[in-house]
Short mmCIF file of C-alpha atoms in Angstrom, two decimals:
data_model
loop_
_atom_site.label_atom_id
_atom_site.label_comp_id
_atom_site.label_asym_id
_atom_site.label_seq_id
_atom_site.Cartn_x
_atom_site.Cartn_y
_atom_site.Cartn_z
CA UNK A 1 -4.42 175.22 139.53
CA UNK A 2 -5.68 174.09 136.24
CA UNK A 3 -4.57 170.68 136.52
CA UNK A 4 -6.06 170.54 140.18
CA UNK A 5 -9.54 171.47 139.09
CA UNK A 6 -9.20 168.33 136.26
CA UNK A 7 -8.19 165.73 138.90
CA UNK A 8 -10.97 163.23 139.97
CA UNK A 9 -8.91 160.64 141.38
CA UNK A 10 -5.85 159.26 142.46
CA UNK A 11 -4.09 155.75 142.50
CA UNK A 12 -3.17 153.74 145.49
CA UNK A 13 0.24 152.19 144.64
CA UNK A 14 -0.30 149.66 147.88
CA UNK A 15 2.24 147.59 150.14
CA UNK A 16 4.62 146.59 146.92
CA UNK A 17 4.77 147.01 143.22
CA UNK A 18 5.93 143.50 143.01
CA UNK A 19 3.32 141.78 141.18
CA UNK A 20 4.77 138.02 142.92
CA UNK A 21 4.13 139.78 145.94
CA UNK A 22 0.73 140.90 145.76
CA UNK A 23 -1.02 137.46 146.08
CA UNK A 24 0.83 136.58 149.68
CA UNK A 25 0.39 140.57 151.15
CA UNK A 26 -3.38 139.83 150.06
CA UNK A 27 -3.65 136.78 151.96
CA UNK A 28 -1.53 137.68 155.20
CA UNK A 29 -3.28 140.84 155.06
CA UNK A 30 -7.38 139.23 154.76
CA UNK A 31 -6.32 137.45 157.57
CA UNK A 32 -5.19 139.86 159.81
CA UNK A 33 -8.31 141.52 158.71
CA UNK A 34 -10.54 138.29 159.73
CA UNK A 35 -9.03 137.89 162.95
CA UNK A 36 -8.99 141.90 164.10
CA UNK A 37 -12.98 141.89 163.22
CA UNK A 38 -13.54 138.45 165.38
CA UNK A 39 -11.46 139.42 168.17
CA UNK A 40 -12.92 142.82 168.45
CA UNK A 41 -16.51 141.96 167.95
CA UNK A 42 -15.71 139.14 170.85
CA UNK A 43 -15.12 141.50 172.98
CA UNK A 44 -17.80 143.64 172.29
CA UNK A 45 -20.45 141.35 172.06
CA UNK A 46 -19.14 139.64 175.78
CA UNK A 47 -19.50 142.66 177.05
CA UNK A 48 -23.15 143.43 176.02
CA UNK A 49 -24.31 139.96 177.15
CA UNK A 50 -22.10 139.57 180.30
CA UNK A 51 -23.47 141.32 183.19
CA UNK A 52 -19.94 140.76 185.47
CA UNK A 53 -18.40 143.22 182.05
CA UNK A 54 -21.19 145.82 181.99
CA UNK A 55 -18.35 148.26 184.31
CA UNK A 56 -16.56 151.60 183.34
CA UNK A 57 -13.32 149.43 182.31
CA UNK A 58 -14.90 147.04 179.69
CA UNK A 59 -16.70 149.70 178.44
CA UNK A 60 -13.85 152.06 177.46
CA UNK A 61 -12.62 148.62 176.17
CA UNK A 62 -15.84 148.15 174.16
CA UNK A 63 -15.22 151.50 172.47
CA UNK A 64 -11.74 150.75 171.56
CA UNK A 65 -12.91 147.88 170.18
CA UNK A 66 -15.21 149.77 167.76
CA UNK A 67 -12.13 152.01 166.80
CA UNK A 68 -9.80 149.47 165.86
CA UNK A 69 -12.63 148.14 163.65
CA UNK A 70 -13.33 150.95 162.56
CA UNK A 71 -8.92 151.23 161.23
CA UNK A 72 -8.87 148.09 159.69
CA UNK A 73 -12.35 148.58 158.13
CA UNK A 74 -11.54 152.07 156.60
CA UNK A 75 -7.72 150.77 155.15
CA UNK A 76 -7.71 147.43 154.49
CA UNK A 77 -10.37 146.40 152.01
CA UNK A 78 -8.90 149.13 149.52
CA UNK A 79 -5.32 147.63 150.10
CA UNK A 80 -6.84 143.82 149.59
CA UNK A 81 -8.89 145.60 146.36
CA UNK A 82 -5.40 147.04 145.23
CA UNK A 83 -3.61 143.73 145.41
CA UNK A 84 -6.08 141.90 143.17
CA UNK A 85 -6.28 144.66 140.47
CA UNK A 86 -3.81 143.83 137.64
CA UNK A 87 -4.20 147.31 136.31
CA UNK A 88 -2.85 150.66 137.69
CA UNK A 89 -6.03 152.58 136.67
CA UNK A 90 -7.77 149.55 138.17
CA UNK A 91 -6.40 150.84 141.86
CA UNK A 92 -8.12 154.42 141.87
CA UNK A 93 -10.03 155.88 144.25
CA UNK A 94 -12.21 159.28 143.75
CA UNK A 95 -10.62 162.44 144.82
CA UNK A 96 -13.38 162.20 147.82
CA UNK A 97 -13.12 159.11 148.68
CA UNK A 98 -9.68 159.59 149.49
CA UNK A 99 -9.46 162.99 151.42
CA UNK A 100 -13.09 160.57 153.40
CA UNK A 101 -10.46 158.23 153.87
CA UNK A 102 -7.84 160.41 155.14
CA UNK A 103 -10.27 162.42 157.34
CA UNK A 104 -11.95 158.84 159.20
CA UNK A 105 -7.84 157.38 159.52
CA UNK A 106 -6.71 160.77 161.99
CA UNK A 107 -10.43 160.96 163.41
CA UNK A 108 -9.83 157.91 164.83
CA UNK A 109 -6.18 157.96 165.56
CA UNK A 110 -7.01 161.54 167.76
CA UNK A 111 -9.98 159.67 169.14
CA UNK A 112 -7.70 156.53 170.36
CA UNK A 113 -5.27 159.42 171.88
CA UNK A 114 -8.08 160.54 174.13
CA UNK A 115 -9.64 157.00 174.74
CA UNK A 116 -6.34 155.74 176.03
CA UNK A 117 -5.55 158.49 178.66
CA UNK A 118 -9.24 157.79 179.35
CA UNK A 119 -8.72 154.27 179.98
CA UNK A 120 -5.52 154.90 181.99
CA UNK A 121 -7.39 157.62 184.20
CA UNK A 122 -9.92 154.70 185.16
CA UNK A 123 -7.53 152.22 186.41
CA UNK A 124 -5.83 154.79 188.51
CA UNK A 125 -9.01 155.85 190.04
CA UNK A 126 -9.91 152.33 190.66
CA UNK A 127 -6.39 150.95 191.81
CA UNK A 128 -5.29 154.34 193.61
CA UNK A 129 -8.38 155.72 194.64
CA UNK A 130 -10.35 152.09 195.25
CA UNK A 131 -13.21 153.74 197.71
CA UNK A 132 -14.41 156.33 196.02
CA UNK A 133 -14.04 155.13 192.21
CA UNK A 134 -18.42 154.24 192.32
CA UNK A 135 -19.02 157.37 193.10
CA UNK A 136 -16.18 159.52 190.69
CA UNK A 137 -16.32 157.19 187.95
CA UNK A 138 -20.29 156.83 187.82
CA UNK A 139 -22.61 155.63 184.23
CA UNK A 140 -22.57 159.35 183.64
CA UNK A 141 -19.31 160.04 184.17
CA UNK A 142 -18.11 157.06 181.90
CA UNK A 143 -20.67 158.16 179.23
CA UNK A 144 -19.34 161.90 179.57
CA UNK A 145 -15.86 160.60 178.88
CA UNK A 146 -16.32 158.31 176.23
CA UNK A 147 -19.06 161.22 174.16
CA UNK A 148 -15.90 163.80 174.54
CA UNK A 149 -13.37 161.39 173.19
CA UNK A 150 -15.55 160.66 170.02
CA UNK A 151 -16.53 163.83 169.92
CA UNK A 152 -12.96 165.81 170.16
CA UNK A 153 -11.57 163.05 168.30
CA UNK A 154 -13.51 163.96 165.11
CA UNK A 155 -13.86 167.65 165.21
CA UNK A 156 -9.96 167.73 165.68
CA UNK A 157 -9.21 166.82 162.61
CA UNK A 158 -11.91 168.32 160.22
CA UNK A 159 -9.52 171.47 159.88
CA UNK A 160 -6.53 169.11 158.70
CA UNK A 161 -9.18 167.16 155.88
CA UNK A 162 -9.92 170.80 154.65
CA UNK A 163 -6.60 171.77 154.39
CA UNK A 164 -5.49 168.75 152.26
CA UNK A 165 -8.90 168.84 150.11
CA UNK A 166 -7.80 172.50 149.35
CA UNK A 167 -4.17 171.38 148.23
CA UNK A 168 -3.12 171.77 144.34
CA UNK A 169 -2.09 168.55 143.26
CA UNK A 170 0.26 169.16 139.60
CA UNK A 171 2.83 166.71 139.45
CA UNK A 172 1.30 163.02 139.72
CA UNK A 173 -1.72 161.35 141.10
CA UNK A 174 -0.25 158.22 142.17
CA UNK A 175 -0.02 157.78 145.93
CA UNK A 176 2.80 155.39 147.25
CA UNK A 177 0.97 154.02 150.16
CA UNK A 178 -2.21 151.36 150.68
CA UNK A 179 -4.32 154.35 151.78
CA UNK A 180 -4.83 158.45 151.68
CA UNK A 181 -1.69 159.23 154.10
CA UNK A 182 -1.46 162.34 155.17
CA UNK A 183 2.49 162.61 153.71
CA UNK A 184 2.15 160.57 150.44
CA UNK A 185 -0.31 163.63 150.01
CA UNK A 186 1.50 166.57 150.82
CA UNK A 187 4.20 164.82 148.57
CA UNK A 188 2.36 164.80 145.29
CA UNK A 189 1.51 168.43 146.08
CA UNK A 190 2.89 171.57 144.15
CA UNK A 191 1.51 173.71 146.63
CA UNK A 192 3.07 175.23 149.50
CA UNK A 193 2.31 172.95 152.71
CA UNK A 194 4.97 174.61 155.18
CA UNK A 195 1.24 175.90 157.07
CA UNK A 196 -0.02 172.28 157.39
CA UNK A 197 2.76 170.97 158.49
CA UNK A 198 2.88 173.47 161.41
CA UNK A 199 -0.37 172.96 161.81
CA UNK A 200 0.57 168.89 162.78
CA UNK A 201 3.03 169.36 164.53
CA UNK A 202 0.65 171.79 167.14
CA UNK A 203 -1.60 169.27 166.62
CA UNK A 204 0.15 166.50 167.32
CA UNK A 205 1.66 168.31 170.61
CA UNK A 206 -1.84 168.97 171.96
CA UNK A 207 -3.77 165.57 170.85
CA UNK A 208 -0.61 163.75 171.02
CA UNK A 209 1.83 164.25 173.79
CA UNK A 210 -0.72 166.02 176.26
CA UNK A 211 -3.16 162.78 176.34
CA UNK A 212 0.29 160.56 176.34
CA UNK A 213 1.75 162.70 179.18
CA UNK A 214 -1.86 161.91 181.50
CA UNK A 215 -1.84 158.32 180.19
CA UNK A 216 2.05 157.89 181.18
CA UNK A 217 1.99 159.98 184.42
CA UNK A 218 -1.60 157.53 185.84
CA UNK A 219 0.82 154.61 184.97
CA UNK A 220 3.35 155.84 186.70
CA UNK A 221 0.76 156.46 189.80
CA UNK A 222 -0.40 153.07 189.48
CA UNK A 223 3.01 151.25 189.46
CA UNK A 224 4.02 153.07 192.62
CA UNK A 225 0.89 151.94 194.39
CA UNK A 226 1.43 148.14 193.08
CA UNK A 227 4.84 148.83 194.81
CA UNK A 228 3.00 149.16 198.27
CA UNK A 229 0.90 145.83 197.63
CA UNK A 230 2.31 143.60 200.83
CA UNK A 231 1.49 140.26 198.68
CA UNK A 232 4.20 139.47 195.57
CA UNK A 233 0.84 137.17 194.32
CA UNK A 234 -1.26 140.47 194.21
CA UNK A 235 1.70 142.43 192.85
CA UNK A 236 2.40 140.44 190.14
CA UNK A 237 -1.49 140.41 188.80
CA UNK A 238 -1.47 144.22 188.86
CA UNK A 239 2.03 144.28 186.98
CA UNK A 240 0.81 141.93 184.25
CA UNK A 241 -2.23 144.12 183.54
CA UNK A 242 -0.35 147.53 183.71
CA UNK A 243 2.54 145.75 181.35
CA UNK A 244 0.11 144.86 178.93
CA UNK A 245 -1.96 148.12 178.93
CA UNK A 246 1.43 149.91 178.31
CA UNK A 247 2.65 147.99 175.63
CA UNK A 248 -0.19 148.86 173.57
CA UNK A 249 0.12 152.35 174.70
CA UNK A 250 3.70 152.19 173.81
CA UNK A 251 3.61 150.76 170.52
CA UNK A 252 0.42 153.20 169.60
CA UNK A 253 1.93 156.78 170.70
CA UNK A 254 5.34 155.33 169.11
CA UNK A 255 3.72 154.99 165.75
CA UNK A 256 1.95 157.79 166.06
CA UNK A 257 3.96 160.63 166.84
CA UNK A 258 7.02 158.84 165.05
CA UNK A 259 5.39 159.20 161.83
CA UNK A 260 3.46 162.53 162.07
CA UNK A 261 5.74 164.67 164.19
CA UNK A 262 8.98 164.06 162.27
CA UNK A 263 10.53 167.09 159.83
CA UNK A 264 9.18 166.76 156.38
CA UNK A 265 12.70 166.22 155.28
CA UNK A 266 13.06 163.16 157.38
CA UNK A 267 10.62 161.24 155.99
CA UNK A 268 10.36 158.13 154.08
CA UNK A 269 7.23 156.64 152.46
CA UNK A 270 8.62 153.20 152.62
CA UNK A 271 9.75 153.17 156.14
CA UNK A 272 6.05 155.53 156.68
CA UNK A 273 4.00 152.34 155.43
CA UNK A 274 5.77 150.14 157.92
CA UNK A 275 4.37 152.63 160.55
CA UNK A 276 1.44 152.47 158.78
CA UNK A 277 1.01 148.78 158.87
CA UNK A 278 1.28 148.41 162.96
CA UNK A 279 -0.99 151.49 164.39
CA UNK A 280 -3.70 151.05 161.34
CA UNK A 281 -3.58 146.96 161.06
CA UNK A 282 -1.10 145.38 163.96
CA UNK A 283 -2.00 147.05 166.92
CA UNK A 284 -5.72 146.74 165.95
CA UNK A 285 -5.10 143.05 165.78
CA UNK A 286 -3.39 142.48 169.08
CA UNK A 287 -5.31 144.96 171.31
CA UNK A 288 -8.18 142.53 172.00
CA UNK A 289 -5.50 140.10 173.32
CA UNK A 290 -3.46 142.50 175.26
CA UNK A 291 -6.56 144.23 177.35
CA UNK A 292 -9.21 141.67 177.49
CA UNK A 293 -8.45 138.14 176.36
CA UNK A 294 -5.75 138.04 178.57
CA UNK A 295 -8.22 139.20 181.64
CA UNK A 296 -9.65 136.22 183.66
CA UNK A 297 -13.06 137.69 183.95
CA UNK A 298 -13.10 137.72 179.90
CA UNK A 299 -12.09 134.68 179.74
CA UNK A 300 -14.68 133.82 182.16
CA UNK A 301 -17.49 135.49 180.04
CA UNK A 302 -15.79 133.65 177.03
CA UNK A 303 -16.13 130.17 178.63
CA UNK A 304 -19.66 130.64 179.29
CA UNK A 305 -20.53 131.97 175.93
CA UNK A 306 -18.86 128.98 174.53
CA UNK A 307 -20.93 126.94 177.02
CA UNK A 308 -23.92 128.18 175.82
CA UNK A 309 -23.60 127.76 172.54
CA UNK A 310 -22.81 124.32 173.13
CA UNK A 311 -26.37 123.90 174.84
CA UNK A 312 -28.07 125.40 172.26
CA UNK A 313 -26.37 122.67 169.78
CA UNK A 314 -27.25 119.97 171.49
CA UNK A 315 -30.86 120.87 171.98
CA UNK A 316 -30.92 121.80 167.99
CA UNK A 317 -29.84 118.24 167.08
#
């Protein structure tokens, strides 16, 4: 207890402790950084200036866009900040910086749970239920949906950032990991985390599998309409949208509940960062190409944009 009230800090070990290795991990990693915020901020800004985007669909995409920012924005720079620093007291962060950290990481990863089973909710309505999707899936319908995601997304998991800030912390402050994970945490703690580990694993049932189940099961509703489509042209659209849509899906639940809703005893902070890497940097990176730039009407919006700005040169010079 004493030596938790003198801690102020901890250090974030990063991706390696390889010093040759920290120059090319800071590189690959700025940009994969670069190209998540253009790609994301793309979309979002098509969207806003497009009328043919301003639907339900693009704007559940617009808000995923603004989470997967929001990942690479909250882990990233520290990891990039770590590689550079030549020092190990030169990688600390403050004791609340990291459990802000922490608590922003599973806000958004619960909020991305609930935006997805959103997202897959829309495209049944409008691929299942075509005639009356207007009038279910109306501006305040879509509003109402998207509010409750944010909002669920980050009351969720102000219990589990209390619980961690409480911990006793006796044996090291060094965290092996390129941010404040939740289980390079619990394992510098002395302190008896049996509770919070319960407490994840009910969480991760509820936010976790229950949004996954609804997100898998309107999928599933979807791919048996497709299978009723008479045309294999029209078939074969709706099968490369749902494919795409369900990899991401895929490879974000894997990642997820792989990481958080294993045993204690089964984990591994080295295989953990790996996890780490693709929900909190990967996926963030490749979501903007597998929902939207992939989607003729983006491109669409895209071209014009591009056409625009093209104008605008001209008449500047």
């Amino acid at each position: 207890m004493e030596n938790q009230t003198l801690l102020s800090e901890f250090l974030i070990m990063g991706l390696s402790q390889n010093p040759q290795l920290q120059v090319p991990i800071f590189i690959v990693f700025l940009l994969m950084y670069l190209f998540t915020l253009l790609g994301n901020l793309v979309i979002i800004t098509l969207i806003c200036i497009d009328k043919h985007l301003q639907n339900p669909m693009y704007f559940f995409l617009m808000n995923l866009s603004f989470l997967d920012i929001g990942f690479v924005t909250v882990t990233i720079p520290k990891l990039l900040a770590v590689c550079l620093k030549a020092k190990e007291s030169d990688k600390s962060i403050t004791f609340s910086a990291c459990i802000l950290q922490f608590y922003l990481c599973i806000s958004f990863i619960s909020t991305e749970f609930y935006l997805l089973s959103v997202m897959a909710y829309d495209r049944y309505l409008a691929i299942c239920n075509p005639l009356r999707y207007a009038s279910i899936m109306n501006t305040r319908t879509m509003i109402s949906l998207t509010v409750t995601s944010w909002t669920l997304g980050f009351l969720d998991t102000i219990a589990h950032a209390v619980l961690i800030s409480n911990l006793y912390f006796c044996a090291s402050n060094e965290i092996n990991h390129f941010f404040c994970d939740m289980n390079a945490l619990l394992k510098l703690s002395c302190t008896d985390t049996f509770f919070i580990n319960i407490a994840t694993f009910g969480e991760g049932i509820v936010i976790g599998l229950g949004p996954f189940i609804l997100t898998i099961t309107s999928y599933g509703l979807i791919i048996s309409n497709i299978m009723k489509i008479p045309s294999n042209t029209g078939k074969q659209k709706m099968f490369s949208t749902c494919s795409s849509h369900l990899t991401a899906v895929v490879l974000f639940y894997g990642t997820e509940l792989g990481i958080y809703m294993k045993p204690t005893s089964g984990h591994s902070l080295d295989k953990d960062k790996i996890f780490a890497v693709m929900y909190t940097i990967v996926i963030p990176m490749l979501n903007p190409v597998l929902y939207s730039l992939r989607n003729k009407d983006v491109k669409w919006a895209l071209k014009k944009a591009i056409g625009k700005l093209r104008q605008i040169n001209s008449v500047l010079k």
